C-alpha positions as MATLAB code, in Angstrom:
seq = 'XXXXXXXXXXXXXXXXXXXXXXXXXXXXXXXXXXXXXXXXXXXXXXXXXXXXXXXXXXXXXXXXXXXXXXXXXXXXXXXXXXXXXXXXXXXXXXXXXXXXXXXXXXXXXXXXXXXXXXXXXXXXXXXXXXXXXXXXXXXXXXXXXXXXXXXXXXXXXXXXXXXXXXXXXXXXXXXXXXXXXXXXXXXXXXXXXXXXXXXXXXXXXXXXXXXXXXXXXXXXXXXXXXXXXXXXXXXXXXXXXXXXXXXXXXXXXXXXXXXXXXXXXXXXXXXXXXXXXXXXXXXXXXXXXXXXXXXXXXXXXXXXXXXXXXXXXXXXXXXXXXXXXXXXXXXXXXXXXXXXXXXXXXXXXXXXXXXXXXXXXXXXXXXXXXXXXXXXXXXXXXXXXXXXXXXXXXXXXXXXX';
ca = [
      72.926  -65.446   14.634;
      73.567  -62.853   11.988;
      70.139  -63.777   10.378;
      68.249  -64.517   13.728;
      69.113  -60.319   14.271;
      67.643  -59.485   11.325;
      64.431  -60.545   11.172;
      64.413  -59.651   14.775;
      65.169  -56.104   13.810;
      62.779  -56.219   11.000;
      60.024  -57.508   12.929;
      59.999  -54.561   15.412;
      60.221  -52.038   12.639;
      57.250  -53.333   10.977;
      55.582  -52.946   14.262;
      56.409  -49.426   14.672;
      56.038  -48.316   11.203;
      53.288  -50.048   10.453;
      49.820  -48.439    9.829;
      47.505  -48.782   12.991;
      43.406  -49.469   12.563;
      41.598  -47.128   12.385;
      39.528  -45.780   15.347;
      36.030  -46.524   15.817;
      33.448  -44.034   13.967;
      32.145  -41.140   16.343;
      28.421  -42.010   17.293;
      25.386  -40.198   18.657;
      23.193  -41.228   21.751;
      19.253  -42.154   20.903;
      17.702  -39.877   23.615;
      13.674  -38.630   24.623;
      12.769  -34.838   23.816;
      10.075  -32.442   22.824;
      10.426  -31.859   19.109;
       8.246  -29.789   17.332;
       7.817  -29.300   13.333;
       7.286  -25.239   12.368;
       7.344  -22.458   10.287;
       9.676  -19.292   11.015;
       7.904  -15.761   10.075;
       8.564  -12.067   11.107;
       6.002  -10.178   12.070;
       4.787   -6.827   12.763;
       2.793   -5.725   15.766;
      -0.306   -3.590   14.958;
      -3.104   -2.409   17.312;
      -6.513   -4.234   17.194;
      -7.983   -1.514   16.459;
      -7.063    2.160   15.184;
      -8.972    4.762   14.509;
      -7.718    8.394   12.730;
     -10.225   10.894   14.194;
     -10.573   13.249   11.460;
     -12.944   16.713   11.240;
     -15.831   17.278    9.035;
     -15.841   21.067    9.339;
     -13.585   23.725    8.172;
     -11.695   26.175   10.001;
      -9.242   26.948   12.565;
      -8.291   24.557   15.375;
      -9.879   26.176   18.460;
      -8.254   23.946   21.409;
      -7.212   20.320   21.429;
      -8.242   18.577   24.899;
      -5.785   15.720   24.715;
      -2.184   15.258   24.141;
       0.010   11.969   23.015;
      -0.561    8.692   25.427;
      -3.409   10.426   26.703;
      -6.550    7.782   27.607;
      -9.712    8.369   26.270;
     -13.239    7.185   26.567;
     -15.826    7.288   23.636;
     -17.899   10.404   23.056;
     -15.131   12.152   24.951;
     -14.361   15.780   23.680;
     -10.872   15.868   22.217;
     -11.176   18.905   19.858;
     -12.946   22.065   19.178;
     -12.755   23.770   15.561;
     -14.100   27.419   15.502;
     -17.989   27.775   14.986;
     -18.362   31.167   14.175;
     -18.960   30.085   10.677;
     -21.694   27.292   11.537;
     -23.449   29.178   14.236;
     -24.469   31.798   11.830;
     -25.469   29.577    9.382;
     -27.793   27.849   11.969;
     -29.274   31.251   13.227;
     -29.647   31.774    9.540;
     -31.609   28.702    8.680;
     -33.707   28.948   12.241;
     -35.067   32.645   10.737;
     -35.885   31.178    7.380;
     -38.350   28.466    9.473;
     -40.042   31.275   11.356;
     -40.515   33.370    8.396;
     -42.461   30.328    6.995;
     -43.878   29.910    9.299;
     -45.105   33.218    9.754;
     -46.187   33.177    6.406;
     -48.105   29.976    6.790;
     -50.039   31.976   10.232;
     -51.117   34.855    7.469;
     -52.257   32.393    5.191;
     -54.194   30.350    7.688;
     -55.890   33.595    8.423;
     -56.855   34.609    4.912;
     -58.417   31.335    4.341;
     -60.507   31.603    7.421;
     -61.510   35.025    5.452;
     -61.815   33.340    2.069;
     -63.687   30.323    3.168;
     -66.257   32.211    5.282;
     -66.934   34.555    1.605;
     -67.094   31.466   -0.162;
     -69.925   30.049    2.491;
     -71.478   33.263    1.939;
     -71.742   33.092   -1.828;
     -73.074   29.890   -1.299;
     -75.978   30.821    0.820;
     -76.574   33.733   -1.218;
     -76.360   31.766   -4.298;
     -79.235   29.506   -3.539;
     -81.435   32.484   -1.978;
     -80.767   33.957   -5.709;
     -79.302   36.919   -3.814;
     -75.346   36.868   -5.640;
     -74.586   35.689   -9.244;
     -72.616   32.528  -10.619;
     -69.693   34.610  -10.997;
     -69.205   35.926   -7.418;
     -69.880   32.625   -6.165;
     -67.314   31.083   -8.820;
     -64.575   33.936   -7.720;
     -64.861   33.237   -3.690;
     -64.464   29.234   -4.635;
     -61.370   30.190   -6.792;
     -60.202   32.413   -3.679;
     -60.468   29.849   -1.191;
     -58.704   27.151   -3.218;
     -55.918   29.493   -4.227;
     -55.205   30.064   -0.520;
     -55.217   26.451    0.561;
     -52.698   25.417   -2.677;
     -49.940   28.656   -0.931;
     -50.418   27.273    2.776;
     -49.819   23.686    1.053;
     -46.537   25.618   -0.568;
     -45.754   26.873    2.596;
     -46.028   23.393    4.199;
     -43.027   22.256    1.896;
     -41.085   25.025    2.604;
     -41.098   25.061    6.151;
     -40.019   21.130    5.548;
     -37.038   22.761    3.969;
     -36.660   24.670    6.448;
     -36.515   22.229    8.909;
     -33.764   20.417    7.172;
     -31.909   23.180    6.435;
     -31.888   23.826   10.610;
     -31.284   20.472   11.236;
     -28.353   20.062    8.600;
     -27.200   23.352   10.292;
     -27.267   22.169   13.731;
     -25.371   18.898   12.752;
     -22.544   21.131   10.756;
     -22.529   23.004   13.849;
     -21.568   19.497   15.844;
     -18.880   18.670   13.516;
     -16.890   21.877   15.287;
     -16.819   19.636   18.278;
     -15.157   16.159   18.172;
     -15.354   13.442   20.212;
     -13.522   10.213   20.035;
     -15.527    7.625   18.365;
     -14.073    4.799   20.487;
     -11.930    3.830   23.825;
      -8.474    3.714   23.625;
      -5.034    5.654   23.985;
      -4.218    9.000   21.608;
      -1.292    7.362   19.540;
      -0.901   10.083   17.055;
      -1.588   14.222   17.253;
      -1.270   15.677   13.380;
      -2.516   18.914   14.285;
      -1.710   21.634   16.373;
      -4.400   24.246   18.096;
      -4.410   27.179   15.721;
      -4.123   24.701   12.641;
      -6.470   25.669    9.801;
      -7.986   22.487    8.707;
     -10.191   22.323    5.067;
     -12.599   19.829    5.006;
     -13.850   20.575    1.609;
     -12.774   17.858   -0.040;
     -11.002   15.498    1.987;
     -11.448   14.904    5.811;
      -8.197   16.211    7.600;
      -6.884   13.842   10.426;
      -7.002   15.605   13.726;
      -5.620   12.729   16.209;
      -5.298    8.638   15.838;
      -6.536    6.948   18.468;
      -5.738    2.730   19.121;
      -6.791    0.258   21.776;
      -3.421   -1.454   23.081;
      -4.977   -3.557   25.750;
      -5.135   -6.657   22.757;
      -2.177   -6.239   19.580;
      -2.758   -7.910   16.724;
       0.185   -9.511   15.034;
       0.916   -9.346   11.156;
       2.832  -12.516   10.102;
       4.801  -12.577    6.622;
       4.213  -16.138    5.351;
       6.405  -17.390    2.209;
       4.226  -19.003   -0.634;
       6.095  -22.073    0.323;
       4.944  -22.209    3.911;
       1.755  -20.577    3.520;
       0.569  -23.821    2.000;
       0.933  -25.811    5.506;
      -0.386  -23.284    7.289;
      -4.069  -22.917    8.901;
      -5.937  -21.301   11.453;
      -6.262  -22.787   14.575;
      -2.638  -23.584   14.779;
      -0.438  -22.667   18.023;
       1.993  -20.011   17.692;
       4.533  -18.063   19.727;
       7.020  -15.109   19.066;
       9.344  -12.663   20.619;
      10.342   -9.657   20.415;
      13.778   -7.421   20.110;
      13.687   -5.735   23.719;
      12.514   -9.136   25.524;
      14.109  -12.193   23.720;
      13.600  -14.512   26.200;
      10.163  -13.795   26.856;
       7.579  -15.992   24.603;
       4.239  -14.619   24.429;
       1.580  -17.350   23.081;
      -1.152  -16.970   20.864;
      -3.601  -19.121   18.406;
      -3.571  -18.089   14.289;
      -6.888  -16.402   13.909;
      -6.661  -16.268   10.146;
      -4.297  -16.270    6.778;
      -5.224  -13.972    4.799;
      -6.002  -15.548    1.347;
      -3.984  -12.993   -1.176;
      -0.918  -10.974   -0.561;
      -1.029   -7.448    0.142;
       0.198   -6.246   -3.172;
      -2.793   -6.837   -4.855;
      -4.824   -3.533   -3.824;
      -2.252   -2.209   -6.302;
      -2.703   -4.791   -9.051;
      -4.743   -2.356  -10.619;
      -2.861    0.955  -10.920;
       0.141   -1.595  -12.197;
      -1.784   -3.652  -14.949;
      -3.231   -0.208  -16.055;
      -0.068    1.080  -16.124;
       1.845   -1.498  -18.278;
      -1.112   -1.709  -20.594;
      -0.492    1.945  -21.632;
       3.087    1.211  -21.960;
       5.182   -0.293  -25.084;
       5.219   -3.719  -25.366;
       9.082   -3.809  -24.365;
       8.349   -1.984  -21.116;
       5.289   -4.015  -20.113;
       7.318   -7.874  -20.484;
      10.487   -5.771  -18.541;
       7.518   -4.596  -15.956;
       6.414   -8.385  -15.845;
       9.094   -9.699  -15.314;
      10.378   -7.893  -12.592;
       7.233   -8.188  -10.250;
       6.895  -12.258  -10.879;
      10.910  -12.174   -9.445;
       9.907  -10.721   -6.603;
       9.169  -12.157   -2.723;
       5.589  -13.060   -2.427;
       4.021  -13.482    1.407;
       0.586  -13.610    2.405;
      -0.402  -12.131    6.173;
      -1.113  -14.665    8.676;
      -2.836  -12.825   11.777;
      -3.050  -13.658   15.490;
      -4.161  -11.695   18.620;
      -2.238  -11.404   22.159;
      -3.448   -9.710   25.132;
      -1.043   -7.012   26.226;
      -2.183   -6.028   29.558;
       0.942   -4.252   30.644;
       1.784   -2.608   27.488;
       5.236   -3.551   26.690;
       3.944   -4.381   23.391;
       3.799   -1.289   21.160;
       3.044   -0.358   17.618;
       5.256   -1.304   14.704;
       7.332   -3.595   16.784;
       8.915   -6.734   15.132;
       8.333  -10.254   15.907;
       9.767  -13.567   15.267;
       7.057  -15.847   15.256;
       7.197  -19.594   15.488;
       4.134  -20.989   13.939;
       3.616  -24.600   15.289;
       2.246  -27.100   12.311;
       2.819  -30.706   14.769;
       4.483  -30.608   17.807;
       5.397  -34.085   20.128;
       6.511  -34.730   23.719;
       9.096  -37.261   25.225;
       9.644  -38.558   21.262;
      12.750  -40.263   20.719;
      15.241  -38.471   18.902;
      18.353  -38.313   16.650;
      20.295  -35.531   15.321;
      19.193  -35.213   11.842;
      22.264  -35.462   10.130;
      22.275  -38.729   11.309;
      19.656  -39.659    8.009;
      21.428  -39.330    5.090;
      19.103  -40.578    1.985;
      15.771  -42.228    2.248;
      14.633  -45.715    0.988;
      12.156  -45.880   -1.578;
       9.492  -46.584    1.084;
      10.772  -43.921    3.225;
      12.453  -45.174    5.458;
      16.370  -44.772    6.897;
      19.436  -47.075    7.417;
      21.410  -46.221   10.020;
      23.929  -47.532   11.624;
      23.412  -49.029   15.434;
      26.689  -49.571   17.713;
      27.048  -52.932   19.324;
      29.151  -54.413   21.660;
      32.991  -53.162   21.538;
      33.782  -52.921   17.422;
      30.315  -54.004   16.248;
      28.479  -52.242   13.992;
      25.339  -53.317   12.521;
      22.808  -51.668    9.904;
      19.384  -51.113   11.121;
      15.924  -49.992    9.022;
      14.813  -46.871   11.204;
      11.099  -45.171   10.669;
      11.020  -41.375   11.166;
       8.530  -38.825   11.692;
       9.149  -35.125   12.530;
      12.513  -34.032   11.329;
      13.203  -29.826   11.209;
      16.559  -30.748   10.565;
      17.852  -29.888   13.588;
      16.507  -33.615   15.073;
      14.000  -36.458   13.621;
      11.523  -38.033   15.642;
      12.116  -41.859   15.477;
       8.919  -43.869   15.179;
      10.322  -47.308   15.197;
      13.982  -49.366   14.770;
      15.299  -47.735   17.758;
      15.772  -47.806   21.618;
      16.421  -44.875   24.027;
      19.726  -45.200   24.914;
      21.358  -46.904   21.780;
      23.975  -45.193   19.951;
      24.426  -44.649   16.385;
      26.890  -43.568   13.852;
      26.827  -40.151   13.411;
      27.178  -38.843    9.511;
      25.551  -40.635    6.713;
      27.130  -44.374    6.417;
      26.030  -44.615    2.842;
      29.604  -43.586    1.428;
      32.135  -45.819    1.231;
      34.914  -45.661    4.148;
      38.249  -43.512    3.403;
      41.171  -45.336    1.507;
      43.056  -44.998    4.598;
      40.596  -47.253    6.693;
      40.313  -50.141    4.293;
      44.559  -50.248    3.989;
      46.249  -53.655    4.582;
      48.677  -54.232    6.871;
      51.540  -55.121    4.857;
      53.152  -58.493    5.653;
      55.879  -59.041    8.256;
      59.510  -59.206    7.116;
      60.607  -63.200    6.538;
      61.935  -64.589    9.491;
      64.717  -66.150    7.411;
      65.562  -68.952    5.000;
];
């Protein structure tokens, strides 16, 4: 009896001390959804187009006719600049042209004069009533009057330029916006002096906000799968949930930095050696990102200038595709492919080969191996289980002798 207790006793504390099996590894239903494969870029909204309205004459601002957010229509005035200045020098120019041509009247007349002497002379020549030198003299008179009205044909063409380059100096006092759109920038303020001398002064910036264009910053490593035609979408700070949808119009094929390659290769060539490699070597560290542009209508102008956009750029996109959560792969076979792990029936596990498609590692698109519906291991199966799972049970306790 003694005995028959203790193995009883042992028995039932191997069964409560022993180490239970392990529970079965967490899995992950096969299910149908949209999945798309794409490239994540901010962007900056622009206008379509923008125009800085600048003056072409000097002096003070006279009035300005428009005022920020105003709408304006082209060849509408917006500005006036004082045309004291130009309006004299038109007067100026239009005197010049009547004094030639004043002078060209007189002349006309004297050749009338000189011609009818020289027809004269030659009459009288052939009657033998004048000599060879009188005739001779009137002929030289007559000629020398049509060479000054000839003079004074050129000149009055000067003239005529000169009034007409007056008259158009004269409309640079008054200007007009060059295209339709909404006044997005005043720089000056009436009573301004403005010197257009040597550069043209901006007066106002006009843009048309009905369509924005958006400015996309593409890596060098996504740039490459990246092509016009392709859908994208973005949104912005103030309206997250809103997408607005648009088509890539165009990538542009170097990145901005390069209208400055110049001024910087000109400047490390003048440079010590030392400061030119430190020069190079800090610009080929830096970000690179080439523009990829799109259009979007913005007929109620929420969009604005200078706003920033995430933009979704969509390289292949697939509905109803069966899907599992991408860390779900692990490694690849050498053909490409993926073994995962399928749940059976209660405790069965079984390896399966599994073809994939998309996968933006959030979820793969499975192409073939698998079922809607089906469940598989979740976490890569390719590691070998945890010393804890592949523990014995240790024996039971002998029942006796």
């Amino acid at each position: 009896m003694f005995f028959l207790a203790f193995a009883l006793c042992g028995g039932a504390l191997w069964f409560i001390f022993a180490p239970s099996a392990p529970p079965p590894p967490p899995t992950v239903p096969v299910t149908l959804a949209d999945i798309e494969d794409t490239v994540l870029a901010t962007g900056k909204i622009e206008a379509l187009k923008m125009v800085s309205v600048g003056a072409q004459a000097s002096g003070q601002i006279k009035s300005l006719k428009v005022g920020l957010g105003d709408m304006v229509k082209k060849g509408q005035l917006v500005a006036e600049i004082d045309s004291l200045t130009q309006q004299n020098a038109l007067q100026t120019a239009q005197a010049s042209l009547e004094t030639s041509r004043a002078q060209r009247r007189a002349k006309e007349a004297v050749l009338k004069q000189a011609e009818l002497a020289f027809k004269r002379q030659q009459q009288m020549l052939a009657e033998d009533a004048s000599t060879r030198e009188s005739y001779e003299s009137a002929e030289a008179t007559a000629n020398e009057t049509k060479a000054d009205i000839a003079a004074l044909d050129a000149q009055i063409q000067q003239a005529v330029i000169a009034v007409d380059t007056a008259r158009v100096n004269l409309g640079y006092t008054r200007i007009t916006a060059p295209i339709d759109g909404t006044v997005v920038g005043v720089v000056v303020k009436e009573g301004q002096t403005v010197n257009a001398s040597q550069t043209t002064p901006t007066l106002i910036k006009i843009a048309q906000l009905d369509k924005m264009t958006v400015k996309a910053e593409l890596s060098e490593a996504d740039v490459i799968r990246v092509k016009p035609g392709q859908q994208v979408y973005f949104t912005v700070l103030g309206e997250p949930d809103r997408r607005y949808e648009a088509v890539l119009r165009a990538v542009k094929p170097a990145p901005d930095s390069i209208a400055d390659e110049d001024s910087t290769t000109s400047s490390s060539s003048s440079g010590s050696s030392g400061s030119s490699s430190s020069s190079s070597s800090s610009s080929s560290s830096s970000a690179i990102y080439y523009d990829g542009l799109f259009d979007v209508a913005n007929p109620e102008g929420k969009l604005r200038i200078s706003m920033t956009a995430k933009v979704t750029i969509v390289l292949k996109s697939v509905k109803g595709a069966l899907t599992v959560p991408s860390t779900v792969l692990g490694h690849p076979n050498p053909d490409g492919s993926y073994m995962l792990m399928v749940a059976g029936g209660p405790g069965r596990i079984a390896p399966r080969r599994v073809r994939i498609g998309i996968d933006n590692n959030v979820n793969a698109e499975v192409l073939a191996g698998l079922s809607a519906g089906e469940r598989v291991v979740a976490g890569d199966m390719s590691k070998p289980a945890s010393s804890q799972s592949n523990t014995m049970r240790p024996p039971p306790p002998p029942m006796g002798f």
